[in-house]
Structures are given as structure tokens and as C-alpha cells.
PDB file of C-alpha atoms in Angstrom:
ATOM      1  CA  MET T   1     -12.715  -4.488  24.388  1.00  0.00           C
ATOM      2  CA  VAL T   2     -12.115  -1.372  22.260  1.00  0.00           C
ATOM      3  CA  ASP T   3     -15.066   0.708  21.077  1.00  0.00           C
ATOM      4  CA  ASN T   4     -14.136   1.163  17.397  1.00  0.00           C
ATOM      5  CA  GLU T   5     -16.759   3.888  17.015  1.00  0.00           C
ATOM      6  CA  LYS T   6     -14.712   6.141  19.290  1.00  0.00           C
ATOM      7  CA  SER T   7     -11.215   4.912  18.503  1.00  0.00           C
ATOM      8  CA  ILE T   8      -9.090   4.027  15.515  1.00  0.00           C
ATOM      9  CA  SER T   9      -7.688   1.017  17.350  1.00  0.00           C
ATOM     10  CA  GLY T  10      -7.812  -2.158  15.311  1.00  0.00           C
ATOM     11  CA  ARG T  11      -6.720  -3.700  12.015  1.00  0.00           C
ATOM     12  CA  TRP T  12      -6.518  -1.584   8.859  1.00  0.00           C
ATOM     13  CA  THR T  13      -5.537  -2.249   5.258  1.00  0.00           C
ATOM     14  CA  GLY T  14      -4.415   0.368   2.806  1.00  0.00           C
ATOM     15  CA  ARG T  15      -2.040   1.587   0.166  1.00  0.00           C
ATOM     16  CA  TYR T  16       0.232   4.506  -0.520  1.00  0.00           C
ATOM     17  CA  ASP T  17       1.500   5.838  -3.807  1.00  0.00           C
ATOM     18  CA  TYR T  18       4.451   7.838  -5.054  1.00  0.00           C
ATOM     19  CA  GLY T  19       2.448  10.567  -6.765  1.00  0.00           C
ATOM     20  CA  GLY T  20       2.038   8.535  -9.944  1.00  0.00           C
ATOM     21  CA  LEU T  21       5.740   7.634 -10.231  1.00  0.00           C
ATOM     22  CA  ALA T  22       5.258   3.972  -9.315  1.00  0.00           C
ATOM     23  CA  ALA T  23       2.508   1.462  -8.589  1.00  0.00           C
ATOM     24  CA  PRO T  24       0.680   1.871  -5.243  1.00  0.00           C
ATOM     25  CA  VAL T  25       2.131  -0.120  -2.338  1.00  0.00           C
ATOM     26  CA  PRO T  26      -0.309  -2.215  -0.268  1.00  0.00           C
ATOM     27  CA  PHE T  27       0.051  -2.424   3.511  1.00  0.00           C
ATOM     28  CA  GLU T  28      -1.607  -3.759   6.633  1.00  0.00           C
ATOM     29  CA  ALA T  29      -1.607  -1.894   9.929  1.00  0.00           C
ATOM     30  CA  VAL T  30      -2.568  -2.613  13.515  1.00  0.00           C
ATOM     31  CA  LEU T  31      -3.292   0.613  15.374  1.00  0.00           C
ATOM     32  CA  GLU T  32      -3.725   1.277  19.065  1.00  0.00           C
ATOM     33  CA  GLU T  33      -5.213   4.576  20.227  1.00  0.00           C
ATOM     34  CA  SER T  34      -5.192   5.747  23.828  1.00  0.00           C
ATOM     35  CA  ALA T  35      -6.154   9.282  24.874  1.00  0.00           C
ATOM     36  CA  GLY T  36      -5.443  10.574  21.370  1.00  0.00           C
ATOM     37  CA  LEU T  37      -2.016   8.966  21.108  1.00  0.00           C
ATOM     38  CA  VAL T  38      -1.686   6.481  18.249  1.00  0.00           C
ATOM     39  CA  SER T  39       0.898   3.717  17.965  1.00  0.00           C
ATOM     40  CA  GLY T  40       1.112   0.576  15.927  1.00  0.00           C
ATOM     41  CA  GLU T  41       2.819  -1.609  13.385  1.00  0.00           C
ATOM     42  CA  ILE T  42       2.704  -1.701   9.606  1.00  0.00           C
ATOM     43  CA  THR T  43       3.670  -4.529   7.247  1.00  0.00           C
ATOM     44  CA  GLU T  44       4.020  -3.656   3.580  1.00  0.00           C
ATOM     45  CA  THR T  45       5.217  -5.112   0.320  1.00  0.00           C
ATOM     46  CA  ASN T  46       8.911  -4.313  -0.109  1.00  0.00           C
ATOM     47  CA  THR T  47       9.319  -2.117  -3.179  1.00  0.00           C
ATOM     48  CA  PHE T  48      12.568  -0.314  -2.415  1.00  0.00           C
ATOM     49  CA  ARG T  49      14.884  -2.351  -0.126  1.00  0.00           C
ATOM     50  CA  HIS T  50      15.315  -5.597  -2.037  1.00  0.00           C
ATOM     51  CA  ASP T  51      18.017  -6.717   0.396  1.00  0.00           C
ATOM     52  CA  MET T  52      15.340  -6.913   3.145  1.00  0.00           C
ATOM     53  CA  GLY T  53      13.034  -9.637   1.795  1.00  0.00           C
ATOM     54  CA  ALA T  54       9.527  -9.522   0.341  1.00  0.00           C
ATOM     55  CA  HIS T  55       7.958  -7.467   3.152  1.00  0.00           C
ATOM     56  CA  LEU T  56       9.006  -4.576   5.367  1.00  0.00           C
ATOM     57  CA  ALA T  57       7.889  -3.942   8.936  1.00  0.00           C
ATOM     58  CA  ALA T  58       7.584  -0.520  10.514  1.00  0.00           C
ATOM     59  CA  PHE T  59       6.486   1.045  13.764  1.00  0.00           C
ATOM     60  CA  LEU T  60       4.326   4.134  13.888  1.00  0.00           C
ATOM     61  CA  ILE T  61       3.731   6.775  16.500  1.00  0.00           C
ATOM     62  CA  GLY T  62       1.432   9.744  16.250  1.00  0.00           C
ATOM     63  CA  GLU T  63      -1.844  11.258  17.325  1.00  0.00           C
ATOM     64  CA  ARG T  64      -5.493  11.736  16.503  1.00  0.00           C
ATOM     65  CA  VAL T  65      -7.221  15.039  17.153  1.00  0.00           C
ATOM     66  CA  GLY T  66     -10.859  14.834  16.111  1.00  0.00           C
ATOM     67  CA  VAL T  67     -10.837  13.595  12.525  1.00  0.00           C
ATOM     68  CA  ASP T  68      -7.172  14.503  11.940  1.00  0.00           C
ATOM     69  CA  VAL T  69      -4.685  11.621  12.143  1.00  0.00           C
ATOM     70  CA  SER T  70      -0.902  11.994  11.857  1.00  0.00           C
ATOM     71  CA  PHE T  71       1.985   9.633  12.467  1.00  0.00           C
ATOM     72  CA  ARG T  72       5.654   8.996  11.722  1.00  0.00           C
ATOM     73  CA  LYS T  73       6.580   5.587  10.279  1.00  0.00           C
ATOM     74  CA  THR T  74       9.952   4.100  11.274  1.00  0.00           C
ATOM     75  CA  TYR T  75      11.082   1.040   9.343  1.00  0.00           C
ATOM     76  CA  GLU T  76      12.437  -1.870  11.357  1.00  0.00           C
ATOM     77  CA  GLY T  77      15.971  -3.025  10.616  1.00  0.00           C
ATOM     78  CA  PHE T  78      17.432  -0.023   8.837  1.00  0.00           C
ATOM     79  CA  ASP T  79      18.095   3.656   9.369  1.00  0.00           C
ATOM     80  CA  GLN T  80      17.310   5.725   6.327  1.00  0.00           C
ATOM     81  CA  GLY T  81      17.928   9.004   8.143  1.00  0.00           C
ATOM     82  CA  ASP T  82      14.450  10.373   7.461  1.00  0.00           C
ATOM     83  CA  ASP T  83      11.153   8.734   8.427  1.00  0.00           C
ATOM     84  CA  PRO T  84       8.009   9.368   6.381  1.00  0.00           C
ATOM     85  CA  VAL T  85       5.236  11.426   7.966  1.00  0.00           C
ATOM     86  CA  TYR T  86       1.579  10.666   7.246  1.00  0.00           C
ATOM     87  CA  GLU T  87      -1.227  13.206   7.678  1.00  0.00           C
ATOM     88  CA  GLY T  88      -4.838  12.346   6.955  1.00  0.00           C
ATOM     89  CA  ALA T  89      -8.468  12.684   7.926  1.00  0.00           C
ATOM     90  CA  LEU T  90     -11.052  10.148   9.068  1.00  0.00           C
ATOM     91  CA  ASN T  91     -14.432   9.831   7.423  1.00  0.00           C
ATOM     92  CA  THR T  92     -17.475  10.328   9.660  1.00  0.00           C
ATOM     93  CA  ALA T  93     -17.950   6.558  10.137  1.00  0.00           C
ATOM     94  CA  MET T  94     -14.307   6.241  11.307  1.00  0.00           C
ATOM     95  CA  THR T  95     -13.743   3.471   8.768  1.00  0.00           C
ATOM     96  CA  ARG T  96     -11.424   5.246   6.300  1.00  0.00           C
ATOM     97  CA  ILE T  97      -8.431   7.576   6.481  1.00  0.00           C
ATOM     98  CA  ASP T  98      -7.308   9.540   3.412  1.00  0.00           C
ATOM     99  CA  GLY T  99      -4.295  11.786   3.274  1.00  0.00           C
ATOM    100  CA  VAL T 100      -0.764  12.521   2.166  1.00  0.00           C
ATOM    101  CA  TRP T 101       2.675  11.268   3.173  1.00  0.00           C
ATOM    102  CA  ARG T 102       6.102  12.844   2.726  1.00  0.00           C
ATOM    103  CA  PHE T 103       9.707  12.642   3.770  1.00  0.00           C
ATOM    104  CA  PRO T 104      10.373  15.874   5.717  1.00  0.00           C
ATOM    105  CA  LYS T 105      14.032  16.114   4.584  1.00  0.00           C
ATOM    106  CA  ASP T 106      13.349  15.166   0.959  1.00  0.00           C
ATOM    107  CA  PRO T 107       9.953  16.533  -0.149  1.00  0.00           C
ATOM    108  CA  LYS T 108      10.248  15.142  -3.696  1.00  0.00           C
ATOM    109  CA  TRP T 109       9.358  11.761  -2.129  1.00  0.00           C
ATOM    110  CA  ALA T 110       5.685  12.192  -1.323  1.00  0.00           C
ATOM    111  CA  GLY T 111       2.279  10.909  -2.304  1.00  0.00           C
ATOM    112  CA  ARG T 112      -1.186   9.986  -1.146  1.00  0.00           C
ATOM    113  CA  PHE T 113      -2.371   7.184   1.114  1.00  0.00           C
ATOM    114  CA  MET T 114      -5.638   5.625   2.154  1.00  0.00           C
ATOM    115  CA  MET T 115      -6.534   3.128   4.845  1.00  0.00           C
ATOM    116  CA  VAL T 116      -9.773   1.273   5.551  1.00  0.00           C
ATOM    117  CA  ARG T 117     -10.738  -0.508   8.719  1.00  0.00           C
ATOM    118  CA  ALA T 118     -10.443  -4.271   8.232  1.00  0.00           C
ATOM    119  CA  VAL T 119     -13.763  -6.062   8.507  1.00  0.00           C
ATOM    120  CA  ASP T 120     -14.069  -8.362  11.510  1.00  0.00           C
ATOM    121  CA  ALA T 121     -13.937 -12.045  10.473  1.00  0.00           C
ATOM    122  CA  ARG T 122     -17.314 -12.668  12.183  1.00  0.00           C
ATOM    123  CA  VAL T 123     -18.920  -9.944  10.067  1.00  0.00           C
ATOM    124  CA  GLN T 124     -17.316 -11.383   6.914  1.00  0.00           C
ATOM    125  CA  ARG T 125     -18.790 -14.836   7.699  1.00  0.00           C
ATOM    126  CA  LYS T 126     -22.231 -13.340   8.392  1.00  0.00           C
ATOM    127  CA  VAL T 127     -22.221 -11.380   5.129  1.00  0.00           C
ATOM    128  CA  ALA T 128     -21.018 -14.451   3.185  1.00  0.00           C
ATOM    129  CA  ALA T 129     -23.796 -16.571   4.744  1.00  0.00           C
ATOM    130  CA  GLU T 130     -26.433 -13.968   3.828  1.00  0.00           C
ATOM    131  CA  ILE T 131     -25.164 -13.868   0.241  1.00  0.00           C
ATOM    132  CA  GLU T 132     -25.431 -17.681  -0.053  1.00  0.00           C
ATOM    133  CA  MET T 133     -29.113 -17.654   1.070  1.00  0.00           C
TER     134      MET T 133
END
């Protein structure tokens, strides 16, 4: 079992934007951290490759050093020639990451992102039960 207080491993939900040029894009991520190396998968609403269906899948690889998190996102099924890079910082509770993303070869495509740790289904049920009381 992963100790989420010392790792960013787990399920996350979030969104990224295009610096105000378009609506934010929601995504879900599953991260795995081991010895500071971060890998995982992201599923997001497809807003730019309409030939690929309603959702896009991507792999990520990166690192965490203290509160700093960075990764490169590579979309599955197509080669766009430049993968976006994400750089952000964890809050002290390790439940939120805020930062910026950019395409290294085309810096006009950039924006902000945020991710929050997904709440465990058991915790959601407990909170819902307490609310009903």
C-alpha cells in the first residue's frame, strides 16, 4: 500500500488552460512515484484532435524533488513532434499541484494547470453518510 502522505502516487483530477484562449480542459491522471521518479497515465477530453474520438490518452514521465513536480506528457496514438512539459508545486498537504505547462518548441502554446488528489471512495461514502445524519 502506498503512503500518500509521502508520495504523489494515486488518482488525481485536474484541468489545464490555454492562457485564456479557450475553455479549460478537464483530465484524470493516475500517478506512480518511486524514489522521486514519476510516471503515469492521463485521460482528457479531446479538444484538438477530433479525428481521435471524445477522449485522448497520454503517458507521462517525470520527477518530484521536494514540492517541485515536473513531467512530459506524450499522447498515445499520434506524434505531434513536441510533447508538452508540465512544471508545478505541491501544497503542504500533498493534495494539490499548481503550475504551468508549455510546448518547448512552440512557446505560444502554454498555460496553467492544477491537479487535486482524488478522494478515496470510502472517504466519500463516510462523508456522505455523515451529511445525511
